[in-house]
PDB file of C-alpha atoms in Angstrom:
ATOM      1  CA  MET A 145       0.000   0.000   0.000  1.00 56.00           C
ATOM      2  CA  ASN A 146       2.890   2.339   0.720  1.00 60.00           C
ATOM      3  CA  LYS A 147       4.258   1.640  -2.745  1.00 64.00           C
ATOM      4  CA  PHE A 148       0.789   2.300  -4.209  1.00 68.00           C
ATOM      5  CA  LEU A 149       0.773   5.808  -2.746  1.00 63.00           C
ATOM      6  CA  GLY A 150       4.442   6.349  -3.475  1.00 64.00           C
ATOM      7  CA  ASP A 151       3.849   5.735  -7.160  1.00 66.00           C
ATOM      8  CA  ARG A 152       1.336   8.597  -7.089  1.00 65.00           C
ATOM      9  CA  HIS A 153       3.519  11.204  -5.413  1.00 62.00           C
ATOM     10  CA  HIS A 154       3.278  13.376  -8.537  1.00 66.00           C
ATOM     11  CA  LEU A 155      -0.439  13.951  -7.989  1.00 69.00           C
ATOM     12  CA  ALA A 156      -1.885  17.010  -6.259  1.00 65.00           C
ATOM     13  CA  ASP A 157      -2.123  17.056  -2.463  1.00 67.00           C
ATOM     14  CA  GLN A 158      -5.918  17.048  -2.615  1.00 66.00           C
ATOM     15  CA  THR A 159      -5.940  14.011  -4.911  1.00 74.00           C
ATOM     16  CA  ILE A 160      -3.535  12.132  -2.613  1.00 72.00           C
ATOM     17  CA  GLY A 161      -5.839  12.986   0.310  1.00 73.00           C
ATOM     18  CA  VAL A 162      -8.880  11.555  -1.469  1.00 75.00           C
ATOM     19  CA  ILE A 163      -7.011   8.329  -2.340  1.00 77.00           C
ATOM     20  CA  ARG A 164      -5.815   7.970   1.260  1.00 75.00           C
ATOM     21  CA  TRP A 165      -9.348   8.496   2.588  1.00 76.00           C
ATOM     22  CA  HIS A 166     -10.770   5.794   0.303  1.00 77.00           C
ATOM     23  CA  LEU A 167      -8.035   3.341   1.260  1.00 78.00           C
ATOM     24  CA  LYS A 168      -8.606   3.917   4.968  1.00 78.00           C
ATOM     25  CA  SER A 169     -12.371   3.508   4.528  1.00 82.00           C
ATOM     26  CA  ILE A 170     -12.004   0.242   2.597  1.00 82.00           C
ATOM     27  CA  TYR A 171      -9.555  -1.316   5.039  1.00 77.00           C
ATOM     28  CA  ALA A 172     -11.572  -0.176   8.051  1.00 82.00           C
ATOM     29  CA  TRP A 173     -14.631  -1.936   6.561  1.00 83.00           C
ATOM     30  CA  LEU A 174     -12.631  -5.123   5.827  1.00 83.00           C
ATOM     31  CA  HIS A 175     -11.332  -5.231   9.391  1.00 77.00           C
ATOM     32  CA  ARG A 176     -14.746  -4.460  10.899  1.00 83.00           C
ATOM     33  CA  GLU A 177     -16.444  -7.212   8.871  1.00 82.00           C
ATOM     34  CA  GLY A 178     -13.788  -9.781   9.733  1.00 81.00           C
ATOM     35  CA  HIS A 179     -12.277 -10.018   6.260  1.00 79.00           C
ATOM     36  CA  ALA A 180      -8.880  -8.744   7.468  1.00 76.00           C
ATOM     37  CA  LEU A 181      -6.975  -9.454  10.690  1.00 74.00           C
ATOM     38  CA  ALA A 182      -5.879  -5.819  11.022  1.00 73.00           C
ATOM     39  CA  ASN A 183      -6.568  -2.412   9.527  1.00 74.00           C
ATOM     40  CA  LEU A 184      -3.533  -2.031   7.297  1.00 65.00           C
ATOM     41  CA  ALA A 185      -4.358   1.577   6.475  1.00 67.00           C
ATOM     42  CA  LEU A 186      -3.983   2.967   9.983  1.00 65.00           C
ATOM     43  CA  ASN A 187      -0.489   4.306   9.294  1.00 64.00           C
ATOM     44  CA  LEU A 188      -1.344   5.994   6.010  1.00 62.00           C
ATOM     45  CA  ALA A 189      -1.876   9.402   7.612  1.00 51.00           C
ATOM     46  CA  SER A 190       1.806   9.538   8.582  1.00 46.00           C
ATOM     47  CA  LEU A 191       3.191   8.729   5.135  1.00 47.00           C
ATOM     48  CA  ALA A 192       5.576  11.418   3.925  1.00 47.00           C
ATOM     49  CA  ARG A 193       5.208  12.975   0.496  1.00 50.00           C
ATOM     50  CA  SER A 194       8.213  13.075  -1.799  1.00 50.00           C
ATOM     51  CA  PRO A 195       9.205  16.658  -2.566  1.00 51.00           C
ATOM     52  CA  ARG A 196       8.045  17.794  -5.991  1.00 52.00           C
ATOM     53  CA  ALA A 197       9.821  20.326  -8.136  1.00 55.00           C
ATOM     54  CA  LYS A 198       7.742  23.437  -8.645  1.00 57.00           C
ATOM     55  CA  THR A 199       7.203  24.452 -12.235  1.00 59.00           C
ATOM     56  CA  PRO A 200       7.915  28.173 -12.698  1.00 65.00           C
ATOM     57  CA  TRP A 201       4.950  30.259 -13.727  1.00 73.00           C
ATOM     58  CA  PHE A 202       4.878  31.326 -17.338  1.00 82.00           C
ATOM     59  CA  VAL A 203       4.181  35.028 -17.631  1.00 87.00           C
ATOM     60  CA  PRO A 204       3.772  36.275 -21.214  1.00 91.00           C
ATOM     61  CA  THR A 205       5.395  39.516 -22.232  1.00 91.00           C
ATOM     62  CA  TYR A 206       3.408  42.573 -23.241  1.00 91.00           C
ATOM     63  CA  GLU A 207       4.390  41.999 -26.879  1.00 93.00           C
ATOM     64  CA  GLN A 208       3.138  38.408 -26.763  1.00 94.00           C
ATOM     65  CA  LEU A 209      -0.170  39.477 -25.242  1.00 94.00           C
ATOM     66  CA  GLN A 210      -0.568  42.270 -27.747  1.00 94.00           C
ATOM     67  CA  ARG A 211      -0.136  39.808 -30.620  1.00 95.00           C
ATOM     68  CA  MET A 212      -2.680  37.470 -29.044  1.00 96.00           C
ATOM     69  CA  MET A 213      -5.236  40.234 -28.549  1.00 95.00           C
ATOM     70  CA  GLU A 214      -5.101  41.089 -32.218  1.00 96.00           C
ATOM     71  CA  LEU A 215      -6.129  37.561 -33.216  1.00 97.00           C
ATOM     72  CA  PRO A 216      -9.918  37.685 -32.523  1.00 97.00           C
ATOM     73  CA  ASP A 217     -11.983  38.542 -35.609  1.00 96.00           C
ATOM     74  CA  PRO A 218     -12.734  42.304 -35.316  1.00 94.00           C
ATOM     75  CA  VAL A 219     -15.905  42.079 -37.435  1.00 94.00           C
ATOM     76  CA  SER A 220     -17.682  39.063 -35.919  1.00 96.00           C
ATOM     77  CA  LEU A 221     -19.790  39.254 -32.767  1.00 96.00           C
ATOM     78  CA  ASP A 222     -17.888  36.447 -31.061  1.00 96.00           C
ATOM     79  CA  GLY A 223     -14.539  37.904 -32.123  1.00 97.00           C
ATOM     80  CA  ILE A 224     -15.289  41.326 -30.668  1.00 97.00           C
ATOM     81  CA  ARG A 225     -16.608  39.708 -27.494  1.00 97.00           C
ATOM     82  CA  ASP A 226     -13.385  37.688 -27.201  1.00 97.00           C
ATOM     83  CA  ARG A 227     -11.242  40.792 -27.717  1.00 97.00           C
ATOM     84  CA  VAL A 228     -13.130  42.600 -24.958  1.00 98.00           C
ATOM     85  CA  MET A 229     -12.683  39.677 -22.551  1.00 97.00           C
ATOM     86  CA  LEU A 230      -8.945  39.518 -23.232  1.00 97.00           C
ATOM     87  CA  GLU A 231      -8.615  43.283 -22.854  1.00 96.00           C
ATOM     88  CA  LEU A 232     -10.442  43.280 -19.512  1.00 96.00           C
ATOM     89  CA  LEU A 233      -8.552  40.314 -18.075  1.00 96.00           C
ATOM     90  CA  TYR A 234      -5.161  41.855 -18.838  1.00 94.00           C
ATOM     91  CA  ALA A 235      -6.131  45.477 -18.117  1.00 92.00           C
ATOM     92  CA  THR A 236      -7.663  44.810 -14.696  1.00 92.00           C
ATOM     93  CA  GLY A 237      -6.298  41.484 -13.422  1.00 92.00           C
ATOM     94  CA  ILE A 238      -9.785  40.290 -12.515  1.00 94.00           C
ATOM     95  CA  ARG A 239     -10.513  36.607 -11.967  1.00 93.00           C
ATOM     96  CA  SER A 240     -12.427  34.571 -14.541  1.00 95.00           C
ATOM     97  CA  HIS A 241     -15.572  34.358 -12.404  1.00 94.00           C
ATOM     98  CA  GLU A 242     -15.407  38.113 -11.771  1.00 96.00           C
ATOM     99  CA  LEU A 243     -15.299  38.705 -15.525  1.00 96.00           C
ATOM    100  CA  LEU A 244     -18.137  36.311 -16.348  1.00 95.00           C
ATOM    101  CA  SER A 245     -20.390  37.603 -13.555  1.00 94.00           C
ATOM    102  CA  MET A 246     -19.999  41.265 -14.584  1.00 95.00           C
ATOM    103  CA  GLN A 247     -23.330  43.067 -14.810  1.00 95.00           C
ATOM    104  CA  VAL A 248     -24.168  45.737 -17.385  1.00 96.00           C
ATOM    105  CA  HIS A 249     -25.281  48.204 -14.724  1.00 95.00           C
ATOM    106  CA  SER A 250     -21.907  47.874 -12.942  1.00 95.00           C
ATOM    107  CA  VAL A 251     -19.591  48.922 -15.769  1.00 96.00           C
ATOM    108  CA  TRP A 252     -18.939  52.526 -16.809  1.00 95.00           C
ATOM    109  CA  PRO A 253     -16.637  52.609 -19.863  1.00 95.00           C
ATOM    110  CA  SER A 254     -16.827  56.396 -20.187  1.00 94.00           C
ATOM    111  CA  GLU A 255     -15.476  56.675 -16.632  1.00 93.00           C
ATOM    112  CA  ARG A 256     -13.026  53.815 -17.218  1.00 92.00           C
ATOM    113  CA  ARG A 257     -14.115  51.801 -14.214  1.00 92.00           C
ATOM    114  CA  ALA A 258     -16.208  48.774 -13.322  1.00 94.00           C
ATOM    115  CA  ALA A 259     -17.457  47.001 -10.208  1.00 94.00           C
ATOM    116  CA  VAL A 260     -16.810  43.289  -9.784  1.00 94.00           C
ATOM    117  CA  VAL A 261     -17.753  40.788  -7.087  1.00 92.00           C
ATOM    118  CA  GLY A 262     -14.806  38.719  -5.929  1.00 88.00           C
ATOM    119  CA  LYS A 263     -14.109  36.045  -3.341  1.00 85.00           C
ATOM    120  CA  GLY A 264     -16.248  36.172  -0.229  1.00 84.00           C
ATOM    121  CA  ASN A 265     -18.875  38.074  -2.210  1.00 88.00           C
ATOM    122  CA  LYS A 266     -16.809  41.237  -1.770  1.00 89.00           C
ATOM    123  CA  GLU A 267     -17.351  43.994  -4.302  1.00 91.00           C
ATOM    124  CA  ARG A 268     -14.519  46.218  -5.486  1.00 91.00           C
ATOM    125  CA  LEU A 269     -13.873  48.792  -8.195  1.00 90.00           C
ATOM    126  CA  VAL A 270     -11.391  48.105 -10.969  1.00 91.00           C
ATOM    127  CA  VAL A 271      -9.847  50.658 -13.298  1.00 90.00           C
ATOM    128  CA  LEU A 272      -9.850  50.261 -17.083  1.00 91.00           C
ATOM    129  CA  ASN A 273      -7.146  51.504 -19.390  1.00 91.00           C
ATOM    130  CA  GLU A 274      -8.075  53.462 -22.484  1.00 92.00           C
ATOM    131  CA  SER A 275      -7.947  50.490 -24.832  1.00 93.00           C
ATOM    132  CA  ALA A 276     -10.129  48.256 -22.646  1.00 94.00           C
ATOM    133  CA  ALA A 277     -12.630  51.081 -22.093  1.00 94.00           C
ATOM    134  CA  LYS A 278     -12.863  51.759 -25.834  1.00 96.00           C
ATOM    135  CA  TRP A 279     -13.465  48.120 -26.726  1.00 97.00           C
ATOM    136  CA  LEU A 280     -15.968  47.655 -23.896  1.00 97.00           C
ATOM    137  CA  SER A 281     -17.912  50.755 -24.912  1.00 97.00           C
ATOM    138  CA  TYR A 282     -18.204  49.594 -28.527  1.00 97.00           C
ATOM    139  CA  TYR A 283     -19.138  46.090 -27.413  1.00 97.00           C
ATOM    140  CA  LEU A 284     -21.967  47.286 -25.157  1.00 97.00           C
ATOM    141  CA  LYS A 285     -23.367  49.611 -27.818  1.00 97.00           C
ATOM    142  CA  VAL A 286     -23.112  47.349 -30.867  1.00 96.00           C
ATOM    143  CA  VAL A 287     -22.422  43.717 -29.990  1.00 97.00           C
ATOM    144  CA  HIS A 288     -24.226  43.151 -26.700  1.00 96.00           C
ATOM    145  CA  PRO A 289     -27.698  44.010 -28.111  1.00 96.00           C
ATOM    146  CA  ARG A 290     -27.151  41.532 -30.950  1.00 95.00           C
ATOM    147  CA  LEU A 291     -26.132  38.810 -28.509  1.00 94.00           C
ATOM    148  CA  LEU A 292     -29.338  39.489 -26.569  1.00 94.00           C
ATOM    149  CA  ARG A 293     -31.261  39.117 -29.819  1.00 94.00           C
ATOM    150  CA  ARG A 294     -29.700  35.685 -30.245  1.00 92.00           C
ATOM    151  CA  ARG A 295     -30.871  34.783 -26.745  1.00 92.00           C
ATOM    152  CA  ARG A 296     -34.427  35.825 -27.507  1.00 91.00           C
ATOM    153  CA  LEU A 297     -34.447  33.803 -30.720  1.00 91.00           C
ATOM    154  CA  ALA A 298     -33.319  30.828 -28.658  1.00 88.00           C
ATOM    155  CA  ALA A 299     -36.168  31.524 -26.193  1.00 89.00           C
ATOM    156  CA  LEU A 300     -33.785  31.829 -23.249  1.00 88.00           C
ATOM    157  CA  PRO A 301     -34.921  33.445 -19.965  1.00 84.00           C
ATOM    158  CA  SER A 302     -34.213  37.162 -19.667  1.00 83.00           C
ATOM    159  CA  GLY A 303     -32.273  36.810 -16.402  1.00 79.00           C
ATOM    160  CA  GLY A 304     -28.969  36.383 -18.219  1.00 82.00           C
ATOM    161  CA  ASP A 305     -29.548  39.564 -20.216  1.00 90.00           C
ATOM    162  CA  ARG A 306     -28.037  41.598 -17.363  1.00 92.00           C
ATOM    163  CA  CYS A 307     -24.658  39.896 -17.820  1.00 94.00           C
ATOM    164  CA  VAL A 308     -21.992  41.767 -19.761  1.00 96.00           C
ATOM    165  CA  PHE A 309     -21.109  38.463 -21.429  1.00 96.00           C
ATOM    166  CA  PRO A 310     -24.385  36.575 -21.805  1.00 94.00           C
ATOM    167  CA  SER A 311     -24.501  33.053 -23.135  1.00 92.00           C
ATOM    168  CA  THR A 312     -26.514  32.507 -26.292  1.00 89.00           C
ATOM    169  CA  LYS A 313     -27.040  28.836 -25.420  1.00 88.00           C
ATOM    170  CA  THR A 314     -27.768  28.742 -21.678  1.00 86.00           C
ATOM    171  CA  PRO A 315     -29.927  30.886 -19.342  1.00 87.00           C
ATOM    172  CA  ALA A 316     -26.948  32.488 -17.576  1.00 87.00           C
ATOM    173  CA  SER A 317     -23.651  34.092 -18.533  1.00 91.00           C
ATOM    174  CA  LEU A 318     -20.975  32.701 -20.793  1.00 93.00           C
ATOM    175  CA  SER A 319     -19.466  29.553 -19.275  1.00 93.00           C
ATOM    176  CA  TYR A 320     -15.941  29.234 -17.926  1.00 94.00           C
ATOM    177  CA  GLY A 321     -15.384  26.347 -20.321  1.00 93.00           C
ATOM    178  CA  THR A 322     -16.032  28.638 -23.281  1.00 94.00           C
ATOM    179  CA  LEU A 323     -13.730  31.332 -21.895  1.00 96.00           C
ATOM    180  CA  ARG A 324     -10.974  28.801 -21.269  1.00 95.00           C
ATOM    181  CA  ALA A 325     -11.314  27.321 -24.755  1.00 95.00           C
ATOM    182  CA  ARG A 326     -11.148  30.741 -26.429  1.00 96.00           C
ATOM    183  CA  ILE A 327      -8.032  31.788 -24.500  1.00 96.00           C
ATOM    184  CA  LYS A 328      -6.367  28.456 -25.274  1.00 94.00           C
ATOM    185  CA  GLU A 329      -7.135  28.826 -28.979  1.00 95.00           C
ATOM    186  CA  TYR A 330      -5.641  32.313 -29.223  1.00 96.00           C
ATOM    187  CA  ALA A 331      -2.580  31.346 -27.181  1.00 94.00           C
ATOM    188  CA  LEU A 332      -1.855  28.426 -29.516  1.00 94.00           C
ATOM    189  CA  LYS A 333      -2.210  30.676 -32.551  1.00 95.00           C
ATOM    190  CA  ALA A 334       0.229  33.115 -30.939  1.00 94.00           C
ATOM    191  CA  ASN A 335       2.732  30.257 -30.371  1.00 92.00           C
ATOM    192  CA  MET A 336       2.557  30.537 -26.594  1.00 92.00           C
ATOM    193  CA  PRO A 337       2.249  27.827 -23.932  1.00 86.00           C
ATOM    194  CA  LEU A 338      -1.194  27.019 -22.591  1.00 82.00           C
ATOM    195  CA  LEU A 339      -2.727  30.172 -21.106  1.00 89.00           C
ATOM    196  CA  THR A 340      -5.644  30.614 -18.741  1.00 91.00           C
ATOM    197  CA  ALA A 341      -7.509  33.620 -17.429  1.00 93.00           C
ATOM    198  CA  HIS A 342      -5.325  33.364 -14.338  1.00 92.00           C
ATOM    199  CA  THR A 343      -2.195  33.664 -16.498  1.00 92.00           C
ATOM    200  CA  LEU A 344      -3.472  37.057 -17.652  1.00 94.00           C
ATOM    201  CA  ARG A 345      -4.082  37.989 -14.019  1.00 92.00           C
ATOM    202  CA  ARG A 346      -0.471  37.094 -13.214  1.00 90.00           C
ATOM    203  CA  ALA A 347       0.731  39.083 -16.230  1.00 91.00           C
ATOM    204  CA  PHE A 348      -1.263  42.099 -15.034  1.00 90.00           C
ATOM    205  CA  ALA A 349       0.365  41.984 -11.597  1.00 89.00           C
ATOM    206  CA  THR A 350       3.855  41.166 -12.854  1.00 88.00           C
ATOM    207  CA  HIS A 351       3.895  43.906 -15.478  1.00 88.00           C
ATOM    208  CA  LEU A 352       2.631  46.433 -12.929  1.00 87.00           C
ATOM    209  CA  TYR A 353       5.429  45.450 -10.575  1.00 84.00           C
ATOM    210  CA  GLN A 354       7.983  45.656 -13.367  1.00 83.00           C
ATOM    211  CA  GLY A 355       6.698  49.131 -14.127  1.00 83.00           C
ATOM    212  CA  GLY A 356       7.339  50.296 -10.576  1.00 82.00           C
ATOM    213  CA  ALA A 357       3.936  49.862  -8.882  1.00 83.00           C
ATOM    214  CA  ASP A 358       4.146  49.111  -5.168  1.00 83.00           C
ATOM    215  CA  LEU A 359       2.828  45.834  -3.776  1.00 82.00           C
ATOM    216  CA  ARG A 360       0.113  47.478  -1.673  1.00 85.00           C
ATOM    217  CA  SER A 361      -1.430  49.066  -4.753  1.00 85.00           C
ATOM    218  CA  ILE A 362      -1.259  45.792  -6.656  1.00 85.00           C
ATOM    219  CA  GLN A 363      -2.862  44.031  -3.680  1.00 87.00           C
ATOM    220  CA  LEU A 364      -5.759  46.474  -3.795  1.00 85.00           C
ATOM    221  CA  LEU A 365      -6.224  46.084  -7.546  1.00 86.00           C
ATOM    222  CA  LEU A 366      -6.153  42.287  -7.366  1.00 88.00           C
ATOM    223  CA  GLY A 367      -8.546  42.147  -4.434  1.00 87.00           C
ATOM    224  CA  HIS A 368      -6.190  40.119  -2.233  1.00 84.00           C
ATOM    225  CA  ALA A 369      -6.978  40.028   1.461  1.00 79.00           C
ATOM    226  CA  HIS A 370      -3.335  39.467   2.393  1.00 79.00           C
ATOM    227  CA  LEU A 371      -0.168  41.001   0.988  1.00 78.00           C
ATOM    228  CA  ALA A 372       1.575  37.615   1.164  1.00 75.00           C
ATOM    229  CA  THR A 373      -0.706  36.380  -1.604  1.00 75.00           C
ATOM    230  CA  THR A 374       0.268  39.301  -3.808  1.00 77.00           C
ATOM    231  CA  THR A 375       3.985  38.590  -3.389  1.00 76.00           C
ATOM    232  CA  LEU A 376       3.469  35.194  -5.043  1.00 71.00           C
ATOM    233  CA  TYR A 377       2.714  37.024  -8.273  1.00 70.00           C
ATOM    234  CA  THR A 378       6.195  38.542  -8.341  1.00 64.00           C
ATOM    235  CA  GLN A 379       8.083  35.224  -8.305  1.00 62.00           C
ATOM    236  CA  ALA A 380       8.316  35.199 -12.105  1.00 58.00           C
ATOM    237  CA  LEU A 381      10.420  38.347 -11.846  1.00 54.00           C
ATOM    238  CA  THR A 382      13.310  36.623 -10.099  1.00 54.00           C
ATOM    239  CA  PRO A 383      15.382  35.909 -13.262  1.00 58.00           C
ATOM    240  CA  ARG A 384      14.779  39.463 -14.480  1.00 55.00           C
ATOM    241  CA  LEU A 385      15.785  40.931 -11.110  1.00 51.00           C
ATOM    242  CA  HIS A 386      18.937  38.815 -11.104  1.00 56.00           C
ATOM    243  CA  GLU A 387      19.827  40.183 -14.534  1.00 61.00           C
ATOM    244  CA  ILE A 388      19.284  43.758 -13.336  1.00 57.00           C
ATOM    245  CA  ILE A 389      21.617  43.194 -10.370  1.00 54.00           C
ATOM    246  CA  GLU A 390      24.297  41.600 -12.530  1.00 65.00           C
ATOM    247  CA  ARG A 391      24.174  44.402 -15.112  1.00 66.00           C
ATOM    248  CA  HIS A 392      23.665  47.491 -12.995  1.00 61.00           C
ATOM    249  CA  HIS A 393      25.243  46.783  -9.593  1.00 58.00           C
ATOM    250  CA  PRO A 394      29.004  47.436  -9.298  1.00 59.00           C
ATOM    251  CA  ARG A 395      29.484  43.903  -7.952  1.00 62.00           C
ATOM    252  CA  GLY A 396      27.558  42.343 -10.833  1.00 65.00           C
ATOM    253  CA  HIS A 397      29.621  40.252 -13.244  1.00 69.00           C
ATOM    254  CA  LEU A 398      28.097  42.073 -16.267  1.00 71.00           C
ATOM    255  CA  TYR A 399      28.567  45.558 -14.790  1.00 65.00           C
ATOM    256  CA  GLY A 400      30.283  47.956 -17.170  1.00 71.00           C
ATOM    257  CA  ARG A 401      30.469  45.494 -20.054  1.00 69.00           C
ATOM    258  CA  LEU A 402      27.794  47.213 -22.146  1.00 57.00           C
TER     259      LEU A 402
END
């Protein structure tokens, strides 16, 4: 049994926990019913996990993201919707569920701000850059009404009409699965590794930090309750910071060479 768990050390902690729970339940039942002389799973809780190497986060550059954002079709309804979603994710660092639950009455493109509901049902204001505000404004005026028309033709309930990104196939907003699939498609076309909405959130925070923003401000924009969570988003900067030290500090081995 120890070897069985050891062979699965590469799995996530939660998955290992579920496997351990099932094993303990099965062996407890066997022992209780007299099919086993002892409960062999009693010592499973103390099994040590083998250390796993952490894969560094991939954070796309601004140039990579810019190329990806130009891929959605600028004349189709779905293409414009996709461009707006990409713009908002990168411009604000909001989570995927915050994007998909956005309500029309809570976004103000002309004022370049929007209200989103994050973890713990906490509402916060996010700031839009000029590009995101421009695309969102056009989308709400031109594309959103046409998407609502699709919903009515499909005889969907009107409740989802209040969503900034309504689904044209289900009663609610666009699904996370659709968002994930669209981001994956554009990332592949841009010759980048697999991206998610959270990758764009990391890029938002990392690029802000690279630009000189302080961690407290980034914490506020991301909606983190604790600053320690925000510092995780700067780990991708370590190689870049090392390069800066080596090039620009007098003790750096590249100092004065360029």
